[in-house]
């Protein structure tokens, strides 16, 4: 395996360089050679000698672990040896994606003629009693739609469609799921499984609309506001200058010491910095970086918990297992991150800020969030249907958006353009949004399996044991198995929405 590992190490060095360049682009808005970094990687992956070596190991009779290592590398390099046409198209896709990333990262919204950050819009949506102003803040996010289209977003969609067709898959969705080692049919029953819960979701939304809005309908610009009404403490101003010690103390409960990990944080907003939250796993076990945007509100710790979960996960992977680390599913990665962010409303975390009197409000909020999160399936399906429908204009995108949410939830179209492009995943990480929701399903499974094993009601009763369970049962074997195999290995059952719904 020595030659294969040497080749994997060279590729890892190129990926590390690309990650560092991406970090600069996302945190400062500068491009110091991302296209060239992609070209260097592409040349390496297109090298015929490298492919022949990968194919040689792939065909060898190896032990199960080495077989998996060879399978992972072969799957990475094979697409670059199907045709020159595919390789040229891939380079065009990478270039266009990088151009659109620059637009997204440097764009700033305006409200009433004044530039506002995404964090400020979120605060208006959470705190503003004036419903019309909340609506205005919500639709301010659609300002990026046209610049992204003008920059070539539809061209990017069509290039991806063409790539999947040339590759030999039915569509780009099937192509993406196969690349992620997921069954292309994994979403086929979701709509039917969701249906029985729509009435319950609508009933709860109606209840809260009457209770907090004095009307019969909850709209998207009401959702954060109602969360704040259920538990006003989530919007409490807190001093985040001590964020690292707060996070460190929390993770120590699970036997995880952040001081042992080289995690860099960049958490305050500024010009030309991406307004999303990210973890950049520059190199597993060596360097992990976190981008966030906060303004001293308690609920903003959620993104810090999520991204720190990614960072911890990156350092719990073995540095020397370059190939197996490449095989870790994005669902496992997002699941672990979501798991840690879910503690925001549990005493094990909030006790550093509030007393136990807030528990009931937090519990109600968790129950509401759990149900309302089902609406994220609309975004997942929209992400997919962009690649299964003919898209020639911005209106085609809007019509598709409205159709999906009408079919799933009975939503009527807005009288304004729906915000969609500000969700950067549609541009940079297509067919990815399912990882978050499937990560939540994985969290539920892990909670239930662990609690059953230890005869407890909540994993916070045995946090150190849960940390060990997470490392031994999930993280250590996560590169050895495809996601669905790993899920069944831990739970004893096949993946299903019922882990979340029941």
Short mmCIF file of C-alpha atoms in Angstrom, two decimals:
data_model
loop_
_atom_site.label_atom_id
_atom_site.label_comp_id
_atom_site.label_asym_id
_atom_site.label_seq_id
_atom_site.Cartn_x
_atom_site.Cartn_y
_atom_site.Cartn_z
CA UNK A 1 0.00 0.00 0.00
CA UNK A 2 3.03 2.25 0.28
CA UNK A 3 2.81 3.67 -3.26
CA UNK A 4 -0.92 4.31 -2.96
CA UNK A 5 -0.43 6.10 0.37
CA UNK A 6 2.35 8.24 -1.13
CA UNK A 7 -0.01 9.27 -3.92
CA UNK A 8 -2.80 10.00 -1.43
CA UNK A 9 -0.38 12.13 0.62
CA UNK A 10 0.47 14.26 -2.42
CA UNK A 11 -3.22 14.81 -3.16
CA UNK A 12 -3.86 15.66 0.49
CA UNK A 13 -1.17 18.36 0.34
CA UNK A 14 -2.93 19.92 -2.68
CA UNK A 15 -6.31 19.78 -0.94
CA UNK A 16 -4.77 21.41 2.14
CA UNK A 17 -3.45 24.25 -0.01
CA UNK A 18 -6.86 24.68 -1.65
CA UNK A 19 -8.55 24.78 1.75
CA UNK A 20 -6.17 27.50 2.94
CA UNK A 21 -6.88 29.58 -0.17
CA UNK A 22 -10.63 29.10 0.34
CA UNK A 23 -10.28 30.25 3.95
CA UNK A 24 -8.73 33.51 2.76
CA UNK A 25 -11.44 34.02 0.15
CA UNK A 26 -14.25 33.41 2.63
CA UNK A 27 -12.77 35.45 5.49
CA UNK A 28 -11.28 38.38 3.54
CA UNK A 29 -12.73 38.25 0.03
CA UNK A 30 -9.35 37.74 -1.68
CA UNK A 31 -8.60 35.11 -4.30
CA UNK A 32 -4.91 34.22 -4.19
CA UNK A 33 -5.04 31.49 -6.82
CA UNK A 34 -7.96 29.12 -6.25
CA UNK A 35 -8.31 28.37 -9.99
CA UNK A 36 -4.61 27.48 -10.19
CA UNK A 37 -4.92 25.24 -7.13
CA UNK A 38 -7.82 23.43 -8.82
CA UNK A 39 -5.74 23.06 -12.00
CA UNK A 40 -2.84 21.54 -10.07
CA UNK A 41 -5.18 19.02 -8.46
CA UNK A 42 -6.88 18.27 -11.76
CA UNK A 43 -3.52 17.58 -13.45
CA UNK A 44 -2.62 15.17 -10.67
CA UNK A 45 -5.96 13.37 -10.85
CA UNK A 46 -5.86 13.25 -14.67
CA UNK A 47 -2.37 11.72 -14.69
CA UNK A 48 -2.62 8.33 -16.40
CA UNK A 49 0.14 6.76 -14.29
CA UNK A 50 -1.67 7.73 -11.08
CA UNK A 51 -4.89 6.23 -12.40
CA UNK A 52 -3.22 2.96 -13.41
CA UNK A 53 -1.68 2.64 -9.96
CA UNK A 54 -5.05 3.29 -8.30
CA UNK A 55 -6.73 0.74 -10.58
CA UNK A 56 -4.01 -1.82 -9.80
CA UNK A 57 -4.67 -1.54 -6.06
CA UNK A 58 -8.43 -1.50 -6.57
CA UNK A 59 -8.25 -4.88 -8.32
CA UNK A 60 -5.89 -6.45 -5.76
CA UNK A 61 -7.00 -9.02 -3.22
CA UNK A 62 -6.49 -6.96 -0.07
CA UNK A 63 -7.62 -7.19 3.53
CA UNK A 64 -10.94 -5.35 4.22
CA UNK A 65 -9.31 -2.14 5.53
CA UNK A 66 -6.85 -1.80 2.66
CA UNK A 67 -9.61 -2.76 0.23
CA UNK A 68 -11.65 0.18 1.54
CA UNK A 69 -8.66 2.52 1.22
CA UNK A 70 -8.12 1.45 -2.38
CA UNK A 71 -11.85 1.78 -3.13
CA UNK A 72 -11.96 5.34 -1.80
CA UNK A 73 -8.99 6.50 -3.85
CA UNK A 74 -10.14 4.75 -7.00
CA UNK A 75 -13.57 6.38 -6.68
CA UNK A 76 -11.88 9.78 -6.41
CA UNK A 77 -9.64 9.40 -9.47
CA UNK A 78 -11.87 7.37 -11.82
CA UNK A 79 -14.07 10.33 -12.98
CA UNK A 80 -10.95 12.02 -14.39
CA UNK A 81 -10.26 9.12 -16.76
CA UNK A 82 -13.54 8.77 -18.61
CA UNK A 83 -13.13 11.48 -21.26
CA UNK A 84 -11.33 14.75 -21.97
CA UNK A 85 -14.74 16.32 -22.47
CA UNK A 86 -15.69 15.56 -18.87
CA UNK A 87 -12.40 16.94 -17.57
CA UNK A 88 -12.76 20.17 -19.53
CA UNK A 89 -16.35 20.57 -18.34
CA UNK A 90 -15.29 19.92 -14.75
CA UNK A 91 -12.76 22.74 -14.98
CA UNK A 92 -15.43 25.11 -16.30
CA UNK A 93 -17.72 24.15 -13.41
CA UNK A 94 -14.97 24.79 -10.85
CA UNK A 95 -14.18 28.18 -12.40
CA UNK A 96 -17.81 29.28 -12.48
CA UNK A 97 -18.39 28.11 -8.91
CA UNK A 98 -15.40 30.13 -7.73
CA UNK A 99 -16.67 33.26 -9.55
CA UNK A 100 -20.12 32.92 -7.96
CA UNK A 101 -18.59 32.29 -4.53
CA UNK A 102 -16.88 35.67 -4.75
CA UNK A 103 -20.23 37.32 -5.53
CA UNK A 104 -21.94 35.60 -2.60
CA UNK A 105 -19.17 36.25 -0.08
CA UNK A 106 -18.84 39.97 -0.80
CA UNK A 107 -22.53 40.86 -1.40
CA UNK A 108 -24.30 42.89 1.30
CA UNK A 109 -28.05 43.36 1.68
CA UNK A 110 -29.77 46.71 2.06
CA UNK A 111 -32.77 47.58 4.19
CA UNK A 112 -34.38 51.02 3.91
CA UNK A 113 -31.39 52.14 1.85
CA UNK A 114 -28.87 51.11 4.51
CA UNK A 115 -26.39 48.25 4.23
CA UNK A 116 -27.16 45.49 6.73
CA UNK A 117 -25.48 42.20 7.56
CA UNK A 118 -27.19 38.82 7.64
CA UNK A 119 -26.78 38.85 11.41
CA UNK A 120 -28.68 42.16 11.63
CA UNK A 121 -31.47 40.79 9.42
CA UNK A 122 -31.73 37.74 11.67
CA UNK A 123 -32.01 39.98 14.73
CA UNK A 124 -34.85 41.91 13.10
CA UNK A 125 -36.61 38.66 12.25
CA UNK A 126 -36.20 37.53 15.86
CA UNK A 127 -36.90 40.71 17.81
CA UNK A 128 -39.00 43.11 15.75
CA UNK A 129 -42.65 43.32 16.84
CA UNK A 130 -43.63 45.12 13.62
CA UNK A 131 -44.66 42.30 11.29
CA UNK A 132 -44.30 44.40 8.15
CA UNK A 133 -40.72 45.28 9.03
CA UNK A 134 -39.98 41.60 9.62
CA UNK A 135 -41.44 40.83 6.20
CA UNK A 136 -39.29 43.53 4.64
CA UNK A 137 -36.19 42.09 6.32
CA UNK A 138 -37.08 38.59 5.11
CA UNK A 139 -37.43 39.67 1.48
CA UNK A 140 -34.25 41.76 1.65
CA UNK A 141 -32.51 38.42 1.26
CA UNK A 142 -33.84 38.07 -2.28
CA UNK A 143 -31.57 40.94 -3.38
CA UNK A 144 -28.79 38.46 -4.18
CA UNK A 145 -31.00 36.40 -6.52
CA UNK A 146 -30.51 38.48 -9.66
CA UNK A 147 -26.77 39.20 -9.21
CA UNK A 148 -26.19 35.47 -8.88
CA UNK A 149 -28.25 34.73 -11.99
CA UNK A 150 -26.47 37.51 -13.89
CA UNK A 151 -23.17 35.95 -12.77
CA UNK A 152 -24.08 32.63 -14.37
CA UNK A 153 -25.92 30.50 -11.80
CA UNK A 154 -28.17 28.94 -14.46
CA UNK A 155 -25.11 28.23 -16.59
CA UNK A 156 -23.62 26.43 -13.58
CA UNK A 157 -26.77 24.32 -13.14
CA UNK A 158 -26.79 23.39 -16.82
CA UNK A 159 -23.09 22.50 -16.83
CA UNK A 160 -23.65 20.20 -13.87
CA UNK A 161 -26.58 18.58 -15.69
CA UNK A 162 -24.43 18.07 -18.76
CA UNK A 163 -21.62 16.60 -16.65
CA UNK A 164 -23.94 14.01 -15.07
CA UNK A 165 -25.32 13.02 -18.48
CA UNK A 166 -21.85 12.61 -19.95
CA UNK A 167 -20.84 10.64 -16.86
CA UNK A 168 -23.65 8.20 -17.58
CA UNK A 169 -26.04 8.90 -14.70
CA UNK A 170 -29.74 9.68 -15.00
CA UNK A 171 -29.30 13.20 -13.63
CA UNK A 172 -27.02 15.29 -11.42
CA UNK A 173 -28.90 14.20 -8.30
CA UNK A 174 -28.20 10.53 -8.97
CA UNK A 175 -24.59 11.38 -9.83
CA UNK A 176 -24.10 13.32 -6.57
CA UNK A 177 -25.69 10.69 -4.37
CA UNK A 178 -23.58 7.95 -5.94
CA UNK A 179 -20.44 10.03 -5.38
CA UNK A 180 -21.47 10.28 -1.73
CA UNK A 181 -22.02 6.51 -1.63
CA UNK A 182 -25.76 6.89 -1.01
CA UNK A 183 -28.56 4.91 -2.61
CA UNK A 184 -30.13 7.05 -5.37
CA UNK A 185 -33.55 5.90 -4.10
CA UNK A 186 -32.95 6.98 -0.50
CA UNK A 187 -35.42 9.90 -0.79
CA UNK A 188 -38.10 8.02 -2.74
CA UNK A 189 -40.44 7.50 0.25
CA UNK A 190 -39.83 10.78 2.07
CA UNK A 191 -42.87 12.60 0.72
CA UNK A 192 -45.21 9.76 1.72
CA UNK A 193 -43.58 9.40 5.15
CA UNK A 194 -43.90 13.15 5.69
CA UNK A 195 -47.61 13.38 4.79
CA UNK A 196 -49.07 12.10 8.10
CA UNK A 197 -47.14 14.78 9.99
CA UNK A 198 -48.20 17.77 7.89
CA UNK A 199 -51.52 18.19 9.73
CA UNK A 200 -49.72 18.11 13.07
CA UNK A 201 -47.20 20.66 11.80
CA UNK A 202 -49.95 22.94 10.45
CA UNK A 203 -51.93 22.63 13.67
CA UNK A 204 -48.92 23.66 15.78
CA UNK A 205 -48.14 26.60 13.48
CA UNK A 206 -51.79 27.74 13.69
CA UNK A 207 -51.70 27.46 17.48
CA UNK A 208 -48.62 29.68 17.72
CA UNK A 209 -49.94 32.15 15.12
CA UNK A 210 -53.07 32.68 17.21
CA UNK A 211 -51.09 32.82 20.45
CA UNK A 212 -48.34 35.22 19.42
CA UNK A 213 -49.54 36.94 16.22
CA UNK A 214 -53.28 37.14 16.83
CA UNK A 215 -53.91 35.75 13.33
CA UNK A 216 -54.53 32.42 11.58
CA UNK A 217 -51.31 32.02 9.59
CA UNK A 218 -47.61 31.82 10.35
CA UNK A 219 -45.36 33.07 7.56
CA UNK A 220 -41.60 32.53 7.10
CA UNK A 221 -40.87 36.01 8.49
CA UNK A 222 -42.71 35.04 11.68
CA UNK A 223 -40.78 31.86 12.46
CA UNK A 224 -37.75 33.30 14.31
CA UNK A 225 -40.00 35.83 16.06
CA UNK A 226 -42.22 33.06 17.41
CA UNK A 227 -39.18 31.12 18.57
CA UNK A 228 -38.18 34.21 20.54
CA UNK A 229 -41.69 34.45 22.00
CA UNK A 230 -41.68 30.79 23.08
CA UNK A 231 -38.36 31.34 24.85
CA UNK A 232 -37.36 35.04 25.00
CA UNK A 233 -34.11 34.09 26.71
CA UNK A 234 -32.68 32.70 23.44
CA UNK A 235 -32.29 36.30 22.22
CA UNK A 236 -30.73 37.54 25.46
CA UNK A 237 -27.63 39.69 24.95
CA UNK A 238 -24.56 37.86 26.24
CA UNK A 239 -20.88 38.77 26.28
CA UNK A 240 -19.28 36.54 23.65
CA UNK A 241 -15.74 37.77 24.23
CA UNK A 242 -15.26 34.73 26.48
CA UNK A 243 -16.72 32.32 23.91
CA UNK A 244 -13.68 30.01 23.85
CA UNK A 245 -13.73 29.28 27.59
CA UNK A 246 -17.49 28.68 27.44
CA UNK A 247 -17.01 26.18 24.60
CA UNK A 248 -13.99 24.58 26.22
CA UNK A 249 -15.83 24.00 29.49
CA UNK A 250 -18.79 22.47 27.66
CA UNK A 251 -16.76 20.03 25.56
CA UNK A 252 -14.80 18.93 28.63
CA UNK A 253 -18.05 17.35 29.86
CA UNK A 254 -17.58 14.78 27.09
CA UNK A 255 -13.89 14.28 27.79
CA UNK A 256 -12.91 16.49 24.86
CA UNK A 257 -10.32 19.20 25.57
CA UNK A 258 -10.27 21.96 22.95
CA UNK A 259 -6.85 23.07 24.18
CA UNK A 260 -5.43 19.91 22.62
CA UNK A 261 -6.76 20.86 19.19
CA UNK A 262 -5.44 23.51 16.83
CA UNK A 263 -8.77 25.19 16.06
CA UNK A 264 -8.73 28.79 14.79
CA UNK A 265 -11.85 30.98 15.26
CA UNK A 266 -12.93 34.02 13.22
CA UNK A 267 -16.38 34.87 14.59
CA UNK A 268 -17.14 38.58 14.13
CA UNK A 269 -18.57 40.20 10.97
CA UNK A 270 -16.63 42.50 8.67
CA UNK A 271 -16.61 43.67 5.07
CA UNK A 272 -15.94 41.05 2.36
CA UNK A 273 -16.26 38.18 4.83
CA UNK A 274 -18.77 35.42 4.12
CA UNK A 275 -21.87 35.84 6.28
CA UNK A 276 -22.43 32.13 6.76
CA UNK A 277 -20.86 29.77 9.26
CA UNK A 278 -18.26 27.22 8.15
CA UNK A 279 -15.66 24.82 9.36
CA UNK A 280 -12.58 24.54 7.19
CA UNK A 281 -10.96 21.18 8.02
CA UNK A 282 -7.67 22.32 6.52
CA UNK A 283 -5.95 19.05 7.44
CA UNK A 284 -7.49 16.36 9.64
CA UNK A 285 -5.80 16.15 13.02
CA UNK A 286 -3.57 19.16 12.28
CA UNK A 287 -5.45 22.35 11.41
CA UNK A 288 -9.14 23.25 11.60
CA UNK A 289 -10.63 26.74 11.21
CA UNK A 290 -14.04 28.15 12.05
CA UNK A 291 -15.78 31.08 10.39
CA UNK A 292 -18.89 32.53 12.03
CA UNK A 293 -20.71 35.86 12.38
CA UNK A 294 -22.07 36.73 15.82
CA UNK A 295 -23.34 39.82 17.63
CA UNK A 296 -23.61 38.79 21.27
CA UNK A 297 -26.94 36.95 21.28
CA UNK A 298 -27.29 33.67 23.15
CA UNK A 299 -28.77 31.75 20.21
CA UNK A 300 -25.64 32.55 18.17
CA UNK A 301 -23.78 29.99 20.27
CA UNK A 302 -25.62 27.40 18.19
CA UNK A 303 -23.39 28.02 15.18
CA UNK A 304 -20.28 28.02 17.39
CA UNK A 305 -21.31 24.67 18.89
CA UNK A 306 -22.03 23.27 15.44
CA UNK A 307 -18.79 24.40 13.84
CA UNK A 308 -16.72 23.44 16.90
CA UNK A 309 -18.34 20.01 16.63
CA UNK A 310 -16.90 19.85 13.11
CA UNK A 311 -13.52 20.98 14.41
CA UNK A 312 -13.44 18.39 17.19
CA UNK A 313 -14.50 15.70 14.74
CA UNK A 314 -11.64 16.71 12.43
CA UNK A 315 -9.12 16.30 15.25
CA UNK A 316 -10.55 12.97 16.41
CA UNK A 317 -9.85 11.54 12.96
CA UNK A 318 -6.43 9.98 12.68
CA UNK A 319 -4.00 12.23 10.82
CA UNK A 320 -2.25 9.30 9.15
CA UNK A 321 -5.49 7.80 7.81
CA UNK A 322 -5.61 10.13 4.81
CA UNK A 323 -7.65 7.77 2.67
CA UNK A 324 -10.14 6.58 5.27
CA UNK A 325 -10.76 10.19 6.29
CA UNK A 326 -11.80 10.88 2.69
CA UNK A 327 -14.44 8.18 3.09
CA UNK A 328 -16.28 9.82 6.00
CA UNK A 329 -19.83 10.67 4.97
CA UNK A 330 -20.95 14.30 5.03
CA UNK A 331 -24.01 13.07 6.94
CA UNK A 332 -21.82 11.75 9.76
CA UNK A 333 -19.88 15.02 9.79
CA UNK A 334 -23.02 17.18 9.90
CA UNK A 335 -24.69 14.80 12.35
CA UNK A 336 -21.90 15.16 14.89
CA UNK A 337 -21.93 18.95 14.45
CA UNK A 338 -25.73 19.08 14.83
CA UNK A 339 -25.53 16.86 17.88
CA UNK A 340 -23.34 19.33 19.75
CA UNK A 341 -25.38 22.34 18.63
CA UNK A 342 -28.52 20.63 20.00
CA UNK A 343 -27.21 21.12 23.55
CA UNK A 344 -27.81 24.88 23.26
CA UNK A 345 -31.13 24.46 25.07
CA UNK A 346 -29.99 21.88 27.63
CA UNK A 347 -28.77 22.62 31.13
CA UNK A 348 -25.34 21.14 30.43
CA UNK A 349 -24.70 24.24 28.29
CA UNK A 350 -27.15 26.98 29.30
CA UNK A 351 -26.24 26.72 33.00
CA UNK A 352 -23.30 29.06 32.35
CA UNK A 353 -25.80 31.77 31.38
CA UNK A 354 -29.19 31.11 32.98
CA UNK A 355 -30.76 29.27 35.87
CA UNK A 356 -33.07 26.25 35.68
CA UNK A 357 -36.18 28.45 35.56
CA UNK A 358 -35.66 28.69 31.79
CA UNK A 359 -35.97 24.93 31.33
CA UNK A 360 -39.66 24.81 30.42
CA UNK A 361 -39.34 27.50 27.76
CA UNK A 362 -36.34 25.72 26.25
CA UNK A 363 -38.16 22.38 26.25
CA UNK A 364 -41.13 23.87 24.44
CA UNK A 365 -38.76 25.49 21.95
CA UNK A 366 -36.99 22.17 21.30
CA UNK A 367 -40.32 20.46 20.65
CA UNK A 368 -41.39 23.23 18.29
CA UNK A 369 -38.05 23.22 16.45
CA UNK A 370 -38.16 19.47 16.07
CA UNK A 371 -41.52 19.65 14.32
CA UNK A 372 -40.90 22.81 12.27
CA UNK A 373 -37.58 21.42 11.06
CA UNK A 374 -39.61 19.12 8.82
CA UNK A 375 -40.07 22.14 6.55
CA UNK A 376 -36.37 21.95 5.69
CA UNK A 377 -37.34 19.01 3.47
CA UNK A 378 -38.71 21.65 1.09
CA UNK A 379 -35.18 23.09 0.68
CA UNK A 380 -33.76 19.59 0.18
CA UNK A 381 -36.24 18.82 -2.60
CA UNK A 382 -35.73 22.26 -4.18
CA UNK A 383 -31.97 21.59 -4.19
CA UNK A 384 -32.64 18.39 -6.13
CA UNK A 385 -35.39 19.57 -8.46
CA UNK A 386 -33.20 22.36 -9.82
CA UNK A 387 -31.41 19.53 -11.64
CA UNK A 388 -34.52 17.62 -12.72
CA UNK A 389 -36.36 20.49 -14.39
CA UNK A 390 -35.58 22.78 -17.29
CA UNK A 391 -34.26 26.07 -15.90
CA UNK A 392 -33.88 28.95 -18.33
CA UNK A 393 -34.72 31.99 -16.25
CA UNK A 394 -35.11 33.34 -12.74
CA UNK A 395 -38.88 32.95 -13.10
CA UNK A 396 -38.39 29.21 -13.76
CA UNK A 397 -36.56 28.98 -10.43
CA UNK A 398 -39.28 30.92 -8.60
CA UNK A 399 -42.04 28.76 -10.11
CA UNK A 400 -40.20 25.60 -9.09
CA UNK A 401 -39.71 26.95 -5.56
CA UNK A 402 -43.42 27.70 -5.19
CA UNK A 403 -44.48 24.37 -6.71
CA UNK A 404 -42.37 22.29 -4.31
CA UNK A 405 -43.58 24.12 -1.21
CA UNK A 406 -47.17 23.96 -2.44
CA UNK A 407 -46.95 20.21 -3.04
CA UNK A 408 -45.26 19.46 0.29
CA UNK A 409 -46.86 21.93 2.68
CA UNK A 410 -49.75 23.56 0.84
CA UNK A 411 -47.99 26.95 0.84
CA UNK A 412 -49.38 29.63 -1.46
CA UNK A 413 -46.87 31.63 -3.57
CA UNK A 414 -45.50 34.87 -2.11
CA UNK A 415 -46.37 38.17 -3.71
CA UNK A 416 -42.63 38.85 -3.86
CA UNK A 417 -39.62 36.95 -5.16
CA UNK A 418 -38.67 34.14 -2.76
CA UNK A 419 -35.19 34.40 -1.21
CA UNK A 420 -33.17 31.38 -2.29
CA UNK A 421 -29.75 32.38 -3.62
CA UNK A 422 -28.50 33.56 -0.20
CA UNK A 423 -28.38 29.85 0.71
CA UNK A 424 -24.86 29.41 -0.57
CA UNK A 425 -25.10 25.61 -0.73
CA UNK A 426 -27.11 25.78 -3.96
CA UNK A 427 -24.03 27.33 -5.57
CA UNK A 428 -21.04 25.81 -3.79
CA UNK A 429 -22.34 22.48 -2.44
CA UNK A 430 -25.26 21.24 -4.55
CA UNK A 431 -27.22 18.18 -3.40
CA UNK A 432 -25.82 18.69 0.10
CA UNK A 433 -28.64 20.12 2.22
CA UNK A 434 -29.97 16.63 2.96
CA UNK A 435 -26.81 16.02 5.02
CA UNK A 436 -28.08 18.34 7.77
CA UNK A 437 -31.50 16.73 8.12
CA UNK A 438 -30.13 13.21 7.75
CA UNK A 439 -27.52 14.25 10.30
CA UNK A 440 -30.37 15.11 12.68
CA UNK A 441 -31.89 11.68 12.06
CA UNK A 442 -28.49 10.16 12.84
CA UNK A 443 -28.37 12.20 16.08
CA UNK A 444 -31.75 10.81 17.13
CA UNK A 445 -30.59 7.29 16.40
CA UNK A 446 -27.36 7.77 18.39
CA UNK A 447 -29.26 9.24 21.35
CA UNK A 448 -31.74 6.37 21.42
CA UNK A 449 -29.10 3.64 20.98
CA UNK A 450 -26.85 5.10 23.68
CA UNK A 451 -29.66 5.67 26.19
CA UNK A 452 -30.98 2.16 25.66
CA UNK A 453 -27.50 0.69 26.10
CA UNK A 454 -26.94 2.54 29.39
CA UNK A 455 -30.52 2.49 30.68
CA UNK A 456 -30.79 6.28 30.93
CA UNK A 457 -33.17 8.95 29.63
CA UNK A 458 -30.67 11.56 28.43
CA UNK A 459 -27.08 11.31 27.25
CA UNK A 460 -26.19 14.22 29.56
CA UNK A 461 -26.52 11.75 32.45
CA UNK A 462 -23.31 10.08 31.22
CA UNK A 463 -21.56 12.64 28.99
CA UNK A 464 -18.03 11.19 29.25
CA UNK A 465 -19.33 7.74 28.36
CA UNK A 466 -21.18 9.28 25.45
CA UNK A 467 -17.97 10.94 24.26
CA UNK A 468 -16.29 7.52 24.27
CA UNK A 469 -19.28 5.99 22.48
CA UNK A 470 -19.10 8.68 19.81
CA UNK A 471 -15.39 8.08 19.23
CA UNK A 472 -15.49 4.28 19.30
CA UNK A 473 -18.81 3.56 17.60
CA UNK A 474 -19.08 6.45 15.14
CA UNK A 475 -15.87 8.37 14.45
CA UNK A 476 -13.27 5.60 14.43
CA UNK A 477 -15.16 3.35 11.98
CA UNK A 478 -16.78 6.16 9.96
CA UNK A 479 -14.33 5.99 7.06
CA UNK A 480 -14.50 2.21 6.84
CA UNK A 481 -18.19 2.06 5.94
CA UNK A 482 -20.58 3.79 3.58
CA UNK A 483 -23.16 5.85 5.48
CA UNK A 484 -26.08 3.45 5.22
CA UNK A 485 -23.86 0.54 6.28
CA UNK A 486 -22.54 2.47 9.28
CA UNK A 487 -26.07 3.55 10.29
CA UNK A 488 -27.28 -0.05 10.27
CA UNK A 489 -24.12 -1.26 12.04
CA UNK A 490 -24.81 1.11 14.97
CA UNK A 491 -28.60 0.94 15.12
CA UNK A 492 -29.24 -2.61 13.97
CA UNK A 493 -31.84 -1.29 11.51
CA UNK A 494 -31.91 0.34 8.09
CA UNK A 495 -31.94 4.11 7.75
CA UNK A 496 -35.46 5.54 7.96
CA UNK A 497 -37.18 8.86 8.64
CA UNK A 498 -39.03 7.14 11.46
CA UNK A 499 -36.01 7.60 13.77
CA UNK A 500 -36.84 11.31 13.65
CA UNK A 501 -40.61 11.19 13.21
CA UNK A 502 -41.46 8.73 15.99
#
